[in-house]
Amino acid sequence: DSGVTQTPKHLITATGQRVTLRCSPRSGDLSVYWYQQSLDQGLQFLIQYYNGEERAKGNILERFSAQQFPDLHSELNLSSLELGDSALYFCASSVAMRGGESTDTQYFGPGTRLTVL
Amino acid sequence: AQTVTQSQPEMSVQEAETVTLSCTYDTSESNYYLFWYKQPPSRQMILVIRQEAYKQQNATENRFSVNFQKAAKSFSLKISDSQLGDTAMYFCAFTPNFGNEKLTFGTGTRLTIIP
């Protein structure tokens, strides 16, 4: 158990719908990362938040958005869903600069499997 | 831009044998971290081992060790005394600077341990 939690585990929805994926980082971790794993694209970085602020963006579609709340949990919102959005969505967390020291290891949650029908 | 290449899509080995998974990467950074993650059938991403580029000594974690060749930009994973539970996809990953940035993953190697 990495200490990172993600809900829900599975999500089945229809095209055009909107869903929210939730992530709680490990205790003390300030940085949250979202990744998408699909069969044709492999593991792709979507977005990173650090202590409530967006820090980096990757291959994230405009239909997707995220935020990190004061309690450091994060949500990934996916809207106007398409069949191609079906994938495993991972959240990872790391401490990322605490007390001036950088710690680099990202620990992954169990993922949310999204199926768009 | 950084790239990570895993040239072995699939490998198989008998239980108790040793197997080496290959990974090469391309970067202009001088300080970075390299990782091997394991993804068993449960799809959980599990950290196997980590290597800091500024350390010359190769990382070791129990039966898992790496051969880090910085000049050649090579980072292979050796699994000794392989066990059935080692059956999984293995991903090599890179993050620049001293971390705090996204992971760039290779395409993975599917490893099967044969009883």
Coordinates of C-alpha atoms in Angstrom, one line a residue:
Chain A
D1 CA 0.0 0.0 0.0
S2 CA 1.6 3.2 -1.2
G3 CA -0.5 5.5 1.0
V4 CA -2.1 7.2 -2.0
T5 CA -5.8 6.7 -2.3
Q6 CA -8.0 7.1 -5.3
T7 CA -11.7 6.9 -5.7
P8 CA -13.6 5.5 -7.4
K9 CA -11.8 2.3 -8.5
H10 CA -14.0 1.9 -11.5
L11 CA -16.2 4.3 -13.4
I12 CA -18.5 3.4 -16.4
T13 CA -20.2 6.3 -18.1
A14 CA -21.5 7.4 -21.5
T15 CA -20.0 9.7 -24.1
G16 CA -20.7 13.3 -23.5
Q17 CA -20.8 12.9 -19.7
R18 CA -18.6 14.5 -17.1
V19 CA -16.9 12.7 -14.2
T20 CA -14.7 13.6 -11.3
L21 CA -11.8 11.4 -10.1
R22 CA -10.5 12.0 -6.6
C23 CA -7.0 11.5 -5.1
S24 CA -5.7 11.8 -1.6
P25 CA -1.9 12.0 -1.4
R26 CA 0.3 10.3 1.2
S27 CA 0.4 12.1 4.5
G28 CA 2.9 15.0 4.3
D29 CA 3.2 15.0 0.5
L30 CA 2.6 18.4 -1.1
S31 CA 2.8 17.5 -4.8
V32 CA 0.2 15.6 -6.7
Y33 CA 0.6 14.3 -10.3
W34 CA -2.0 12.9 -12.6
Y35 CA -1.1 10.3 -15.3
Q36 CA -3.2 8.6 -18.0
Q37 CA -2.5 5.0 -19.1
S38 CA -4.1 3.9 -22.3
L39 CA -3.3 1.1 -24.6
D40 CA -2.1 3.2 -27.5
Q41 CA -0.5 6.1 -25.6
G42 CA 1.2 4.3 -22.7
L43 CA 1.7 6.3 -19.5
Q44 CA 1.3 10.0 -20.1
F45 CA 1.7 12.9 -17.7
L46 CA -1.3 15.1 -17.5
I47 CA -0.8 17.7 -14.8
Q48 CA 1.0 18.5 -11.5
Y49 CA -0.1 20.5 -8.5
Y50 CA 2.1 21.6 -5.7
N51 CA 0.7 22.8 -2.4
G52 CA -2.5 24.0 -4.1
E53 CA -1.1 25.6 -7.2
E54 CA -0.7 24.2 -10.7
R55 CA 3.0 23.6 -11.3
A56 CA 3.2 21.8 -14.7
K57 CA 1.0 20.7 -17.5
G58 CA 1.5 17.8 -19.9
N59 CA -0.7 16.3 -22.5
I60 CA -3.9 17.3 -20.9
L61 CA -6.9 18.0 -23.1
E62 CA -8.9 21.3 -22.7
R63 CA -11.9 19.1 -21.7
F64 CA -9.9 18.0 -18.6
S65 CA -9.2 20.1 -15.6
A66 CA -7.8 19.5 -12.1
Q67 CA -7.4 21.2 -8.8
Q68 CA -5.7 20.7 -5.5
F69 CA -7.6 21.7 -2.4
P70 CA -6.3 23.2 0.9
D71 CA -6.3 19.7 2.5
L72 CA -4.0 18.7 -0.4
H73 CA -6.4 16.2 -2.0
S74 CA -6.9 16.6 -5.7
E75 CA -9.6 16.1 -8.2
L76 CA -9.4 15.5 -11.9
N77 CA -12.5 16.5 -13.9
L78 CA -13.1 15.0 -17.3
S79 CA -15.9 16.5 -19.4
S80 CA -17.6 15.8 -22.8
L81 CA -16.2 12.3 -22.6
E82 CA -15.3 10.5 -25.7
L83 CA -14.6 6.8 -26.3
G84 CA -10.9 7.5 -26.5
D85 CA -10.9 8.8 -22.9
S86 CA -11.3 5.3 -21.7
A87 CA -8.1 4.6 -19.7
L88 CA -6.6 4.0 -16.3
Y89 CA -6.0 7.3 -14.5
F90 CA -3.3 7.4 -11.9
C91 CA -2.6 9.9 -9.2
A92 CA 0.9 10.0 -7.7
S93 CA 2.3 12.1 -4.8
S94 CA 5.7 13.1 -3.6
V95 CA 6.9 15.4 -0.9
A96 CA 8.7 17.7 -3.4
M97 CA 10.6 20.2 -1.4
R98 CA 10.1 20.0 2.3
G99 CA 12.5 21.9 4.5
G100 CA 14.6 22.9 1.5
E101 CA 15.3 19.3 0.6
S102 CA 14.0 17.9 -2.6
T103 CA 12.6 14.4 -2.5
D104 CA 11.9 13.0 -5.8
T105 CA 10.1 9.7 -5.5
Q106 CA 6.5 9.5 -6.7
Y107 CA 4.2 7.0 -5.1
F108 CA 1.2 5.9 -7.1
G109 CA -2.3 5.3 -6.1
P110 CA -4.2 2.2 -7.3
G111 CA -5.8 4.1 -10.2
T112 CA -9.3 4.7 -11.5
R113 CA -10.4 2.7 -14.5
L114 CA -12.6 4.8 -16.7
T115 CA -14.8 3.2 -19.3
V116 CA -16.7 5.4 -21.7
L117 CA -19.4 3.6 -23.6
Chain B
A1 CA 12.8 16.8 -24.4
Q2 CA 13.6 13.6 -22.5
T3 CA 12.9 10.2 -24.0
V4 CA 13.0 6.7 -22.5
T5 CA 13.4 3.6 -24.6
Q6 CA 12.7 0.0 -23.6
S7 CA 13.6 -2.1 -26.5
Q8 CA 12.3 -5.4 -25.2
P9 CA 8.5 -5.6 -25.4
E10 CA 8.4 -9.0 -23.8
M11 CA 10.7 -11.4 -21.9
S12 CA 10.3 -14.7 -20.2
V13 CA 12.6 -16.6 -17.8
Q14 CA 12.5 -19.7 -15.7
E15 CA 11.8 -19.3 -12.0
A16 CA 15.0 -18.8 -10.0
E17 CA 17.0 -17.6 -12.9
T18 CA 18.4 -14.1 -13.4
V19 CA 17.0 -11.7 -16.0
T20 CA 18.1 -8.2 -17.1
L21 CA 15.7 -5.6 -18.5
S22 CA 17.2 -2.9 -20.7
C23 CA 16.5 0.8 -20.7
T24 CA 18.1 3.7 -22.4
Y25 CA 17.3 7.4 -22.1
D26 CA 18.1 10.7 -23.7
T27 CA 18.6 13.9 -21.9
S28 CA 20.7 17.0 -21.7
E29 CA 20.3 17.3 -18.0
S30 CA 23.2 16.5 -15.7
N31 CA 21.2 15.9 -12.6
Y32 CA 18.3 13.5 -12.7
Y33 CA 16.7 10.4 -11.3
L34 CA 15.9 7.1 -12.8
F35 CA 13.3 4.6 -11.6
W36 CA 12.0 1.2 -12.3
Y37 CA 8.3 0.7 -11.6
K38 CA 6.5 -2.7 -11.7
Q39 CA 2.9 -3.1 -12.8
P40 CA 1.5 -6.5 -11.9
P41 CA -1.8 -7.8 -13.2
S42 CA -3.5 -5.7 -10.5
R43 CA -2.4 -2.7 -12.5
Q44 CA -0.9 -1.0 -9.4
M45 CA 2.3 0.9 -10.1
I46 CA 4.9 -0.2 -7.6
L47 CA 8.3 1.4 -7.2
V48 CA 11.1 -1.2 -7.5
I49 CA 14.2 0.8 -7.4
R50 CA 15.6 4.4 -7.7
Q51 CA 19.0 5.7 -9.0
E52 CA 20.3 9.2 -8.5
A53 CA 22.4 10.3 -11.5
Y54 CA 25.0 12.0 -9.3
K55 CA 25.7 8.7 -7.5
Q56 CA 28.2 6.4 -9.1
Q57 CA 27.2 3.4 -7.0
N58 CA 24.5 1.3 -8.5
A59 CA 21.3 1.0 -6.5
T60 CA 20.3 -2.3 -5.0
E61 CA 17.1 -3.5 -3.3
N62 CA 17.2 -7.1 -2.3
R63 CA 17.0 -9.2 -5.5
F64 CA 16.8 -6.1 -7.7
S65 CA 19.8 -4.2 -8.8
V66 CA 20.6 -1.7 -11.6
N67 CA 23.5 -1.2 -13.9
F68 CA 23.7 2.6 -14.4
Q69 CA 26.0 3.7 -17.2
K70 CA 25.7 7.5 -17.2
A71 CA 27.9 8.1 -20.2
A72 CA 26.0 5.6 -22.3
K73 CA 22.7 6.7 -20.9
S74 CA 21.8 3.2 -20.0
F75 CA 19.9 2.0 -17.0
S76 CA 19.2 -1.8 -16.9
L77 CA 17.4 -3.7 -14.2
K78 CA 18.7 -7.1 -13.0
I79 CA 16.3 -9.4 -11.2
S80 CA 18.1 -12.3 -9.4
D81 CA 16.5 -15.5 -8.2
S82 CA 13.3 -14.6 -10.1
Q83 CA 10.0 -15.5 -8.5
L84 CA 6.5 -16.0 -9.8
G85 CA 5.5 -12.8 -8.2
D86 CA 7.9 -10.9 -10.4
T87 CA 5.6 -11.5 -13.3
A88 CA 4.6 -8.0 -14.4
M89 CA 5.1 -5.1 -16.7
Y90 CA 8.2 -3.2 -15.9
F91 CA 8.5 0.5 -16.7
C92 CA 11.7 2.5 -16.8
A93 CA 11.1 6.2 -15.9
F94 CA 13.1 9.4 -15.8
T95 CA 12.7 12.7 -14.0
P96 CA 15.0 15.7 -14.5
N97 CA 16.7 18.0 -12.0
F98 CA 16.2 16.8 -8.5
G99 CA 12.8 15.5 -9.0
N100 CA 9.7 17.7 -8.5
E101 CA 8.8 17.2 -12.1
K102 CA 6.9 14.7 -14.2
L103 CA 8.0 11.2 -14.9
T104 CA 8.7 10.2 -18.5
F105 CA 8.1 6.5 -19.0
G106 CA 9.3 4.0 -21.4
T107 CA 6.8 1.7 -23.2
G108 CA 7.4 -1.1 -20.8
T109 CA 8.7 -4.7 -20.8
R110 CA 6.3 -7.5 -20.1
L111 CA 8.1 -10.1 -18.0
T112 CA 6.8 -13.6 -17.4
I113 CA 8.3 -15.9 -14.9
I114 CA 7.8 -19.5 -15.9
P115 CA 7.4 -22.1 -13.1

